[in-house]
XYZ file of C-alpha atoms in Angstrom:
383
model
C -36.303 -61.086 -53.176
C -39.881 -62.102 -53.870
C -41.689 -62.319 -50.530
C -43.962 -65.233 -51.483
C -41.058 -67.256 -52.862
C -38.863 -66.545 -49.857
C -41.688 -67.568 -47.517
C -41.974 -70.866 -49.386
C -38.221 -71.439 -49.180
C -38.334 -70.845 -45.418
C -40.062 -74.234 -45.153
C -36.956 -75.986 -46.506
C -34.990 -77.395 -43.578
C -31.274 -78.088 -43.870
C -30.970 -81.850 -43.222
C -27.845 -81.485 -41.072
C -28.438 -78.257 -39.175
C -32.229 -78.751 -38.840
C -32.952 -75.071 -39.431
C -34.564 -73.239 -42.381
C -32.127 -72.522 -45.192
C -33.323 -68.907 -45.219
C -32.063 -68.476 -41.646
C -28.693 -70.047 -42.447
C -27.780 -67.605 -45.217
C -28.035 -70.321 -47.864
C -30.535 -68.430 -50.065
C -28.858 -65.667 -52.066
C -31.635 -64.959 -54.559
C -35.358 -65.708 -54.891
C -37.097 -64.026 -57.826
C -40.109 -64.718 -60.017
C -39.886 -64.213 -63.779
C -43.316 -64.970 -65.128
C -43.924 -68.645 -64.407
C -40.240 -69.296 -63.600
C -38.766 -69.167 -60.107
C -35.063 -68.389 -60.014
C -33.379 -69.377 -56.745
C -29.775 -68.910 -55.697
C -28.519 -71.483 -53.194
C -25.131 -71.592 -51.474
C -24.316 -74.920 -49.823
C -21.901 -75.060 -46.903
C -19.162 -77.014 -48.679
C -18.324 -78.428 -52.089
C -19.236 -82.070 -52.334
C -22.068 -81.622 -49.814
C -23.453 -85.173 -49.377
C -27.034 -83.869 -49.171
C -26.851 -81.576 -52.205
C -29.533 -83.461 -54.142
C -31.877 -83.573 -51.158
C -31.650 -79.810 -50.683
C -32.176 -79.116 -54.389
C -35.226 -81.389 -54.515
C -36.721 -79.714 -51.434
C -36.081 -76.247 -52.908
C -37.804 -77.185 -56.164
C -40.799 -78.602 -54.330
C -41.114 -75.512 -52.137
C -40.770 -73.106 -55.071
C -43.419 -74.949 -57.094
C -45.864 -74.456 -54.229
C -45.986 -70.723 -55.048
C -48.993 -69.747 -57.166
C -48.142 -69.461 -60.846
C -44.735 -71.169 -60.704
C -44.274 -73.832 -63.367
C -40.506 -74.145 -63.626
C -37.670 -73.690 -61.126
C -34.112 -72.696 -61.997
C -31.493 -73.142 -59.264
C -28.161 -71.363 -59.270
C -26.139 -73.703 -57.066
C -22.919 -72.538 -55.455
C -20.938 -72.858 -52.244
C -20.153 -70.622 -49.283
C -16.717 -69.065 -49.090
C -14.625 -69.218 -45.906
C -16.035 -65.922 -44.623
C -19.627 -67.114 -45.038
C -18.844 -70.409 -43.322
C -17.288 -68.569 -40.390
C -20.388 -66.392 -40.111
C -22.545 -69.501 -40.112
C -20.400 -71.094 -37.411
C -20.722 -67.970 -35.271
C -24.466 -67.881 -35.893
C -24.749 -71.459 -34.663
C -22.903 -70.473 -31.501
C -20.252 -73.179 -31.842
C -17.434 -72.396 -29.418
C -15.269 -75.565 -29.446
C -16.153 -76.262 -25.833
C -17.856 -79.286 -24.318
C -21.422 -78.092 -23.647
C -22.403 -81.335 -21.915
C -19.983 -80.757 -19.039
C -21.882 -77.630 -18.010
C -24.269 -78.404 -15.108
C -26.653 -75.791 -16.546
C -26.961 -77.636 -19.867
C -30.502 -78.954 -20.319
C -29.568 -82.036 -22.355
C -30.120 -85.285 -20.471
C -27.005 -87.438 -20.904
C -26.926 -91.200 -20.409
C -23.992 -93.575 -20.785
C -25.023 -97.075 -21.865
C -22.535 -99.420 -20.190
C -21.908 -103.115 -19.695
C -19.450 -105.294 -17.874
C -18.649 -107.572 -20.800
C -18.988 -107.483 -24.563
C -21.620 -109.268 -26.596
C -24.618 -108.376 -24.430
C -26.245 -106.158 -27.069
C -25.373 -102.790 -25.553
C -25.130 -100.987 -28.903
C -28.402 -102.502 -30.114
C -30.070 -101.257 -26.937
C -28.546 -97.801 -27.492
C -29.742 -97.553 -31.101
C -33.277 -98.604 -30.210
C -33.541 -96.281 -27.208
C -32.490 -93.435 -29.505
C -34.999 -94.452 -32.172
C -37.841 -94.733 -29.666
C -37.101 -91.326 -28.124
C -36.788 -89.714 -31.563
C -40.183 -91.152 -32.524
C -41.640 -89.147 -29.635
C -40.358 -85.955 -31.257
C -37.127 -85.621 -29.265
C -33.806 -84.512 -30.679
C -31.348 -87.288 -29.802
C -27.584 -87.543 -30.177
C -25.377 -90.626 -30.025
C -21.644 -90.635 -29.397
C -20.355 -94.047 -30.415
C -17.590 -94.138 -27.822
C -16.809 -97.808 -28.387
C -13.815 -96.813 -30.483
C -12.395 -100.314 -30.856
C -15.745 -102.004 -31.454
C -17.921 -99.324 -33.060
C -21.204 -100.589 -34.518
C -23.744 -97.750 -34.268
C -23.355 -96.583 -37.925
C -24.252 -100.060 -39.157
C -27.155 -100.445 -36.731
C -28.647 -97.188 -38.066
C -27.599 -97.702 -41.710
C -25.462 -94.573 -41.768
C -23.213 -94.364 -44.819
C -23.000 -90.568 -45.082
C -19.765 -89.091 -43.689
C -19.775 -86.104 -41.331
C -19.507 -82.655 -42.921
C -16.535 -80.508 -41.919
C -17.392 -76.816 -41.713
C -14.125 -75.019 -40.971
C -13.214 -76.334 -37.474
C -16.733 -77.638 -36.802
C -18.082 -81.101 -37.629
C -21.734 -81.646 -38.584
C -22.793 -85.211 -37.743
C -25.005 -87.323 -40.015
C -28.701 -87.163 -39.167
C -31.096 -90.127 -39.110
C -34.698 -89.142 -39.724
C -37.616 -90.901 -38.074
C -39.750 -92.736 -40.663
C -43.056 -90.913 -41.115
C -44.971 -94.055 -40.129
C -43.171 -94.213 -36.781
C -43.687 -90.616 -35.650
C -45.889 -90.329 -32.604
C -48.366 -87.446 -32.743
C -47.462 -84.934 -30.021
C -49.985 -82.238 -30.864
C -47.134 -79.830 -31.601
C -45.857 -78.335 -34.848
C -42.203 -78.931 -33.975
C -39.719 -80.418 -36.417
C -39.983 -84.239 -36.115
C -37.467 -85.944 -33.871
C -34.147 -87.090 -35.279
C -30.893 -88.797 -34.308
C -27.474 -87.208 -34.807
C -24.592 -89.687 -34.675
C -20.811 -89.449 -34.477
C -18.519 -92.471 -34.570
C -14.857 -93.094 -35.313
C -16.081 -95.542 -37.945
C -17.224 -92.589 -40.061
C -13.630 -91.457 -40.490
C -12.212 -94.780 -41.698
C -11.966 -95.785 -45.336
C -12.087 -99.487 -44.604
C -12.628 -101.912 -41.744
C -9.124 -101.669 -40.348
C -8.679 -101.931 -36.563
C -8.062 -98.927 -34.306
C -4.820 -99.467 -32.391
C -5.019 -96.592 -29.918
C -4.140 -96.349 -26.259
C -5.395 -94.181 -23.398
C -4.279 -90.618 -24.335
C -5.345 -90.958 -27.980
C -8.695 -92.410 -26.954
C -9.297 -89.549 -24.535
C -8.461 -86.961 -27.180
C -10.775 -88.573 -29.740
C -13.701 -88.588 -27.314
C -12.975 -85.009 -26.294
C -13.108 -83.951 -29.946
C -16.453 -85.715 -30.382
C -17.860 -83.509 -27.617
C -16.154 -80.226 -28.523
C -15.808 -80.199 -32.325
C -19.110 -81.852 -33.268
C -22.089 -79.514 -33.526
C -25.061 -81.496 -32.222
C -27.315 -78.476 -31.906
C -29.928 -78.388 -29.181
C -30.383 -81.957 -27.975
C -33.019 -83.283 -25.636
C -31.042 -86.464 -24.961
C -27.441 -87.543 -25.603
C -26.586 -91.250 -25.430
C -22.993 -92.430 -25.003
C -22.418 -95.966 -26.254
C -19.428 -96.988 -24.128
C -17.212 -100.037 -24.632
C -17.600 -102.874 -22.129
C -15.705 -102.788 -18.856
C -14.183 -100.070 -16.722
C -11.149 -99.090 -18.778
C -9.727 -95.898 -20.258
C -12.821 -94.771 -22.146
C -15.151 -95.238 -19.189
C -12.809 -93.174 -17.027
C -12.437 -90.484 -19.709
C -16.192 -90.208 -20.153
C -16.745 -89.825 -16.416
C -14.369 -86.851 -16.562
C -15.697 -85.334 -19.786
C -19.396 -85.770 -18.976
C -19.574 -86.051 -15.178
C -23.333 -85.470 -15.096
C -24.141 -88.509 -17.248
C -26.450 -91.117 -15.771
C -25.527 -94.776 -16.272
C -27.736 -97.449 -17.831
C -26.239 -100.893 -17.195
C -26.930 -103.646 -19.745
C -26.637 -107.333 -18.851
C -27.957 -110.715 -19.922
C -29.838 -113.056 -17.553
C -26.724 -115.203 -17.136
C -25.114 -114.978 -13.657
C -21.638 -114.690 -15.203
C -22.746 -111.531 -17.058
C -24.438 -110.148 -13.955
C -21.266 -110.462 -11.878
C -19.258 -108.477 -14.429
C -22.022 -105.910 -14.983
C -22.153 -105.262 -11.251
C -18.564 -104.029 -11.387
C -19.434 -101.636 -14.217
C -22.315 -100.248 -12.160
C -20.464 -99.887 -8.887
C -17.751 -97.892 -10.638
C -20.196 -95.018 -10.168
C -19.136 -94.964 -6.513
C -15.751 -93.702 -7.720
C -16.976 -91.387 -10.480
C -19.899 -89.888 -8.563
C -22.361 -90.674 -11.354
C -25.871 -92.016 -10.878
C -27.013 -95.429 -12.099
C -30.505 -94.777 -13.450
C -31.381 -98.381 -14.139
C -30.678 -101.831 -15.539
C -31.628 -103.381 -18.889
C -31.748 -107.154 -19.221
C -31.127 -108.221 -22.812
C -31.460 -111.701 -24.365
C -34.191 -112.760 -21.964
C -36.478 -115.738 -22.595
C -37.636 -116.221 -26.188
C -41.343 -116.818 -26.722
C -41.733 -119.844 -29.008
C -44.511 -120.241 -31.624
C -46.442 -122.561 -29.275
C -46.310 -119.965 -26.488
C -43.651 -121.675 -24.402
C -40.557 -119.787 -23.276
C -36.974 -120.788 -24.025
C -34.432 -119.392 -21.562
C -31.248 -119.602 -23.617
C -29.222 -117.588 -21.076
C -31.090 -118.390 -17.887
C -33.462 -116.052 -16.099
C -33.608 -113.418 -13.408
C -30.252 -111.773 -14.102
C -31.685 -108.312 -14.598
C -33.647 -108.388 -11.347
C -30.605 -109.793 -9.547
C -28.372 -106.999 -10.853
C -30.978 -104.378 -9.977
C -31.117 -105.645 -6.393
C -27.347 -105.919 -6.006
C -26.680 -102.430 -7.349
C -29.425 -100.996 -5.184
C -27.755 -102.451 -2.108
C -24.218 -101.480 -3.144
C -25.142 -97.926 -4.126
C -27.692 -97.297 -1.417
C -30.230 -96.052 -3.942
C -33.082 -97.539 -5.939
C -31.785 -99.016 -9.208
C -34.833 -100.111 -11.198
C -35.009 -102.803 -13.837
C -36.012 -100.646 -16.808
C -36.909 -103.588 -19.006
C -36.281 -107.196 -19.975
C -35.716 -107.576 -23.728
C -36.441 -111.081 -25.061
C -34.451 -112.887 -27.720
C -36.289 -112.061 -30.920
C -35.422 -112.643 -34.581
C -36.981 -109.260 -35.430
C -34.394 -107.548 -33.229
C -31.537 -109.283 -35.045
C -33.056 -108.546 -38.457
C -33.442 -104.879 -37.580
C -29.774 -104.675 -36.640
C -28.704 -106.389 -39.861
C -30.734 -104.037 -42.064
C -29.880 -100.888 -40.132
C -33.486 -100.199 -39.102
C -34.056 -100.388 -35.310
C -36.696 -102.921 -34.359
C -38.820 -100.212 -32.693
C -39.265 -98.886 -36.253
C -39.144 -102.061 -38.349
C -41.356 -104.279 -36.148
C -42.882 -102.071 -33.432
C -45.336 -104.758 -32.274
C -42.661 -107.401 -31.738
C -41.851 -108.476 -28.141
C -38.371 -106.938 -28.274
C -39.638 -103.624 -29.685
C -42.261 -103.301 -26.966
C -39.679 -104.025 -24.273
C -37.190 -101.524 -25.696
C -39.896 -98.869 -25.967
C -40.615 -99.427 -22.269
C -36.914 -98.913 -21.529
C -36.939 -95.640 -23.477
C -40.046 -94.522 -21.581
C -38.310 -95.255 -18.288
C -35.328 -93.167 -19.324
C -37.497 -90.320 -20.568
C -39.238 -90.118 -17.196
C -35.949 -89.485 -15.403
C -35.879 -86.063 -13.792
C -32.819 -83.879 -13.596
C -31.904 -82.414 -10.251
C -31.366 -78.685 -9.805
C -27.893 -78.991 -8.329
C -25.493 -76.747 -10.218
C -28.255 -75.277 -12.389
C -28.647 -71.527 -12.868
C -32.286 -70.606 -12.262
C -33.959 -67.569 -13.881
C -35.137 -65.994 -10.642
C -36.105 -62.342 -10.442
C -35.710 -61.211 -6.848
C -36.199 -57.538 -7.616
């Protein structure tokens, strides 16, 4: 292979695996013939949904080499043996890495007592805000019966099946929303898995406890998220089968409880939070959604009352015997609704809006959470 051409191709990042295609065994040939660059590419599977993206990136990289005027791509696909080698290279073992106390990924379950409080919208925007800071974020849309994360992030691409491993769709952070970190790392991104990605239409999911548990287990064992900084679990409302399954599958997950200011919502949300007394999980904080809307004349309209978030924070603190901070109060805001309808989180589409600022504060509060050392293996040299 031509060294200069291969070096240029090493800048091409696989959109799903987030690693250079040269490291993944996808480049089979890279030669220069006068002003023509001839490149052999082997995609993971036939019908790869990101085939055109990879080809465009390869052409752009090859043209950056001095003297190259045209690029010819020999496009093919990996055979079963090559895919198995790739799976082994990625270290995918069909185990649940997030159940290991030594795993460095911070895991948070976004929960609520009742439906309709905007829990999924909060989840999508927390993920988007964290990804803007350069973090690698994963979302498991565990609300199997009421999944909405794919729509909130405008995900239409299906997952890619690589032998017995599933590669989740990746949402890139818009260039205009990336926060400069002073590092040369790959920009943050969001990897998402949802049962909605496996359905051909909008038919309902009529599953009961054991099937739900198995589906969630597969999301955690079969899906290759790669190295994540943060994993968010968007749970269904209440304290039913899925909440119990998740507490067993990811026992180290912290809980973020979402409520509205309305006392009726607070009472139900309190039950969702105090379930942690049975599961042994930590409630890291409360998010109040649908707080007072700021009107054009500067007055505030409290459609759902006021003070519910602070009330829930105080109640949970007393019940759990530990500080349970109010991470943020998110006002009613048309920009937030519009962002959800278009599939672009408001922290990206309207970052200066009241709701975006509040949700960014929530993400900052979550990012500042520190993991304890209990159960962690420390690299100590006592010799």
